[in-house]
Coordinates of C-alpha atoms in Angstrom, one line a residue:
M1 CA -14.3 -32.1 -14.1
A2 CA -13.2 -32.0 -11.1
R3 CA -14.5 -30.0 -8.2
T4 CA -12.6 -27.2 -6.3
D5 CA -15.3 -25.9 -4.0
G6 CA -16.0 -28.6 -2.2
D7 CA -17.8 -32.0 -2.4
G8 CA -20.1 -31.9 0.8
D9 CA -18.1 -34.6 2.1
G10 CA -16.0 -32.5 4.9
K11 CA -12.9 -32.1 3.2
E12 CA -11.0 -28.8 2.1
P13 CA -11.4 -27.2 -1.2
A14 CA -7.9 -28.6 -3.1
L15 CA -6.8 -24.7 -3.7
V16 CA -6.9 -24.2 0.2
R17 CA -5.4 -27.7 0.8
S18 CA -2.6 -26.1 -1.6
V19 CA -2.3 -22.9 -0.1
D20 CA -2.4 -24.7 3.1
R21 CA 0.4 -26.8 2.4
A22 CA 2.6 -23.8 0.8
V23 CA 2.5 -21.9 4.2
T24 CA 3.4 -25.5 6.3
V25 CA 6.2 -25.8 3.9
L26 CA 7.5 -22.4 4.8
E27 CA 6.7 -22.9 8.6
V28 CA 8.4 -26.3 8.6
V29 CA 11.6 -24.9 6.5
A30 CA 12.1 -21.8 9.0
A31 CA 12.0 -23.9 12.1
R32 CA 14.6 -26.5 10.4
G33 CA 16.8 -23.9 8.6
E34 CA 17.5 -26.4 6.0
I35 CA 15.7 -29.4 4.9
G36 CA 15.8 -32.3 2.1
I37 CA 13.0 -32.6 0.0
T38 CA 12.3 -36.4 1.1
E39 CA 12.5 -35.1 4.8
L40 CA 9.8 -32.5 4.0
A41 CA 7.9 -34.4 2.1
E42 CA 7.6 -36.9 5.2
E43 CA 6.7 -34.0 7.5
L44 CA 4.0 -32.8 5.4
G45 CA 3.0 -36.4 4.7
V46 CA 2.7 -36.0 1.1
H47 CA 4.2 -37.9 -1.9
K48 CA 7.8 -36.9 -2.9
S49 CA 6.8 -35.3 -6.1
T50 CA 4.1 -33.0 -4.3
A51 CA 6.7 -31.9 -2.1
S52 CA 8.7 -30.7 -5.1
R53 CA 5.7 -29.1 -7.1
L54 CA 5.4 -27.4 -3.6
V55 CA 8.8 -26.1 -3.5
A56 CA 9.1 -25.3 -7.1
A57 CA 6.3 -22.7 -6.8
L58 CA 7.4 -21.2 -4.0
A59 CA 11.1 -20.9 -5.4
R60 CA 9.9 -19.4 -8.5
R61 CA 8.5 -16.3 -6.0
G62 CA 11.8 -16.5 -3.9
L63 CA 10.5 -17.7 -0.7
L64 CA 12.7 -20.5 -1.3
E65 CA 16.1 -21.3 -2.6
Q66 CA 18.2 -24.4 -2.9
K67 CA 21.6 -24.4 -1.0
G68 CA 24.6 -25.9 -2.4
D69 CA 24.2 -28.7 -5.0
R70 CA 22.9 -31.3 -1.8
G71 CA 19.5 -30.0 -2.8
R72 CA 18.7 -28.5 0.4
I73 CA 16.1 -26.4 0.3
A74 CA 16.2 -23.0 2.9
L75 CA 14.1 -19.9 2.9
G76 CA 14.8 -17.1 0.0
F77 CA 15.4 -13.7 0.2
G78 CA 11.5 -13.4 -1.1
V79 CA 10.6 -13.9 3.1
V80 CA 13.1 -11.4 3.9
R81 CA 11.0 -8.6 1.6
L82 CA 7.5 -10.0 2.6
A83 CA 8.7 -9.3 6.6
A84 CA 10.2 -5.7 5.6
A85 CA 7.3 -4.5 3.9
A86 CA 4.6 -6.0 6.8
T87 CA 7.3 -4.6 9.2
G88 CA 7.9 -1.1 7.5
S89 CA 3.9 -0.7 7.1
M90 CA 3.2 -1.6 10.7
D91 CA 6.2 0.6 12.1
L92 CA 4.8 3.7 9.8
A93 CA 1.1 3.4 11.2
R94 CA 2.3 3.2 14.8
L95 CA 4.8 6.0 14.0
G96 CA 2.2 8.0 12.2
Q97 CA -1.0 7.2 14.4
P98 CA 0.2 10.6 16.9
T99 CA 0.7 12.7 13.8
C100 CA -2.6 11.9 12.4
Q101 CA -4.1 12.9 16.0
Q102 CA -2.4 16.4 16.4
L103 CA -3.1 17.2 13.0
A104 CA -6.9 16.4 12.7
E105 CA -7.2 18.5 16.3
V106 CA -5.2 21.3 14.1
V107 CA -7.4 21.2 11.0
G108 CA -10.3 19.4 12.7
E109 CA -11.0 17.2 9.1
T110 CA -10.6 13.5 8.8
V111 CA -6.5 12.8 8.8
N112 CA -5.1 9.8 6.9
L113 CA -1.6 8.1 6.4
A114 CA -1.5 6.0 3.0
V115 CA 1.5 4.5 2.1
H116 CA 1.6 2.8 -2.0
D117 CA 0.4 -0.5 -2.4
G118 CA 1.0 -2.2 -6.0
E119 CA -1.6 -0.5 -7.9
A120 CA -3.6 1.6 -5.3
A121 CA -2.9 3.8 -2.4
I122 CA -3.6 2.1 1.3
N123 CA -4.2 3.8 4.4
V124 CA -2.5 2.5 7.3
A125 CA -3.7 5.1 9.8
Q126 CA -6.7 7.7 10.5
E127 CA -7.9 10.2 13.0
F128 CA -11.3 11.8 13.0
G129 CA -10.8 15.4 13.2
T130 CA -13.4 17.3 15.8
S131 CA -15.4 18.6 12.5
S132 CA -15.9 15.4 11.1
V133 CA -19.6 14.6 10.3
T134 CA -18.8 10.7 9.2
T135 CA -16.7 8.0 10.9
R136 CA -16.1 6.2 7.8
N137 CA -13.1 3.8 8.5
W138 CA -10.8 4.1 5.8
V139 CA -7.8 2.3 7.6
G140 CA -6.9 -0.6 5.2
R141 CA -9.2 0.4 2.7
R142 CA -7.4 0.6 -1.3
T143 CA -8.2 3.9 -3.0
P144 CA -7.0 4.7 -6.9
L145 CA -3.7 6.3 -7.1
H146 CA -4.9 9.0 -9.9
A147 CA -8.4 9.8 -8.2
T148 CA -6.9 10.9 -4.5
S149 CA -4.9 13.2 -3.2
A150 CA -3.1 11.1 -0.8
G151 CA -2.8 8.6 -4.3
K152 CA -1.3 11.8 -6.6
V153 CA 1.5 12.2 -4.0
L154 CA 2.7 8.5 -4.2
L155 CA 2.1 8.3 -7.5
A156 CA 4.3 11.9 -8.6
Y157 CA 6.9 10.5 -6.4
M158 CA 7.5 6.9 -7.4
S159 CA 10.3 6.0 -9.9
D160 CA 9.8 7.5 -13.5
A161 CA 9.7 3.8 -14.6
D162 CA 6.6 3.0 -12.5
R163 CA 5.0 5.9 -13.3
R164 CA 5.2 5.6 -17.2
A165 CA 3.8 2.2 -16.9
F166 CA 0.7 3.3 -14.4
L167 CA 0.0 6.0 -17.1
R168 CA -0.3 3.3 -19.9
R169 CA -2.9 1.9 -18.1
R170 CA -7.0 2.5 -19.0
L171 CA -7.8 5.1 -15.6
P172 CA -11.4 4.6 -14.1
R173 CA -13.6 7.4 -14.0
Y174 CA -15.3 7.9 -10.6
T175 CA -16.6 11.4 -11.2
E176 CA -16.8 14.1 -14.1
S177 CA -14.0 15.4 -11.9
T178 CA -11.9 12.6 -12.0
I179 CA -8.5 12.9 -14.1
T180 CA -8.4 10.1 -17.0
E181 CA -6.4 11.3 -19.5
A182 CA -2.7 10.3 -19.2
A183 CA -1.3 13.8 -20.4
A184 CA -3.7 15.7 -17.8
L185 CA -2.5 13.5 -15.1
R186 CA 0.9 14.1 -16.3
A187 CA 0.4 17.6 -16.1
E188 CA -0.8 17.4 -12.7
L189 CA 1.7 15.1 -11.3
T190 CA 4.3 18.0 -12.2
R191 CA 2.6 20.3 -10.3
V192 CA 2.6 17.8 -7.7
V193 CA 6.1 17.7 -7.4
D194 CA 6.6 21.8 -8.1
E195 CA 4.4 22.7 -5.5
G196 CA 4.8 19.7 -2.8
N197 CA 1.2 19.0 -2.3
A198 CA -1.7 17.3 -4.3
R199 CA -5.4 17.8 -4.3
S200 CA -8.4 15.9 -5.0
F201 CA -11.8 17.9 -5.2
E202 CA -14.8 15.7 -5.9
E203 CA -12.2 13.4 -8.4
L204 CA -12.8 10.3 -6.1
E205 CA -16.7 10.8 -4.7
V206 CA -19.0 13.8 -5.2
G207 CA -19.0 16.4 -2.1
L208 CA -15.3 15.3 -0.9
H209 CA -12.3 17.2 -1.2
A210 CA -8.9 16.4 -0.1
V211 CA -5.5 17.6 0.3
A212 CA -1.8 15.7 0.6
V213 CA 1.7 16.2 1.3
P214 CA 4.6 13.4 1.0
V215 CA 6.3 11.5 4.2
W216 CA 9.6 11.2 3.4
G217 CA 11.9 8.4 4.9
A218 CA 15.9 7.6 5.0
G219 CA 17.3 8.0 2.2
D220 CA 15.5 11.0 1.1
V221 CA 12.4 8.7 -0.7
V222 CA 8.8 9.1 -0.6
V223 CA 7.1 6.4 1.8
A224 CA 4.0 7.5 2.4
A225 CA 1.5 10.7 2.2
L226 CA -0.2 12.5 4.7
S227 CA -3.8 13.7 3.8
A228 CA -6.8 15.8 5.1
A229 CA -10.3 15.1 3.9
G230 CA -13.7 16.6 4.3
P231 CA -16.8 17.4 2.2
A232 CA -16.5 20.3 0.0
Y233 CA -18.7 22.8 2.0
R234 CA -16.7 22.8 4.7
L235 CA -13.0 22.0 3.1
P236 CA -13.8 24.2 0.0
R237 CA -10.3 24.5 -2.5
R238 CA -9.3 27.9 -0.7
R239 CA -9.4 26.3 3.1
A240 CA -7.5 23.0 1.4
R241 CA -4.7 25.4 0.0
A242 CA -4.5 27.0 3.4
I243 CA -4.1 24.1 5.5
V244 CA -1.4 22.7 3.1
P245 CA 1.2 24.2 5.8
D246 CA -0.1 22.4 8.7
L247 CA 0.2 19.3 6.7
R248 CA 3.7 20.1 5.4
A249 CA 4.7 20.6 9.3
A250 CA 3.0 17.5 10.5
A251 CA 4.6 15.1 7.6
E252 CA 8.1 16.8 8.3
E253 CA 7.9 16.1 11.8
L254 CA 6.8 12.4 11.0
S255 CA 9.4 12.4 8.2
T256 CA 12.1 13.1 10.9
R257 CA 10.9 10.2 13.1
L258 CA 11.4 8.1 10.1
G259 CA 15.1 9.2 9.5
W260 CA 14.4 11.8 7.1
V261 CA 17.3 14.4 7.2
G262 CA 15.5 17.8 5.5
T263 CA 17.1 17.5 2.2
S264 CA 13.9 17.5 0.0
S265 CA 12.4 20.8 2.0

């Protein structure tokens, strides 16, 4: 059986070499604009069949495409989508950080800005409040959509097809309060849209409460969720509901900077 974890002779594992070659292919094509398979193989220092397999794999993902009938290879639209997604997240984090800071000063709790990332939410900006007793860094952390306030916001406003697909999955339980039944979560998401906010009371962690509101972008689409979280003893249910207007005001200010014109308020 071939080993793929290295054999101690200093050579890179096969999988790592393949990934490195695939990235090099993208870099070479980006630099050349268009390139033929033979030229690409020579540039990589590999057999033409190896270059063809790499190109085929990247083309299946939309990262490369064949131009015309001459077999010339160019970057595909998939690269544009990846770049747009990365740029959008970075811009959102940059624009959202001041909002998180200002809101954290108002509510005194940890404030996070999260976006939808596949089957989870991912935090792209964070600020600690004056009352925060922990300095846990949530930036870059993926959190479950069904068990967090930000995740519920993102889930409630995603497309009907994506939401239905998500609700067909088995939902893991994190605490006794986690909503794992599809019907119950569907009802909760309806309330989120009706009231414009989501709450998570010890659904992800025992003793942790959070509340979130949507952040809108151009085209009247929810692009993120702004949340405040704190220990249950300091952010009880009544106070969590009471700070919703503060979150909503901050989210609307950020939404305006993102190109929202206010038609969803």
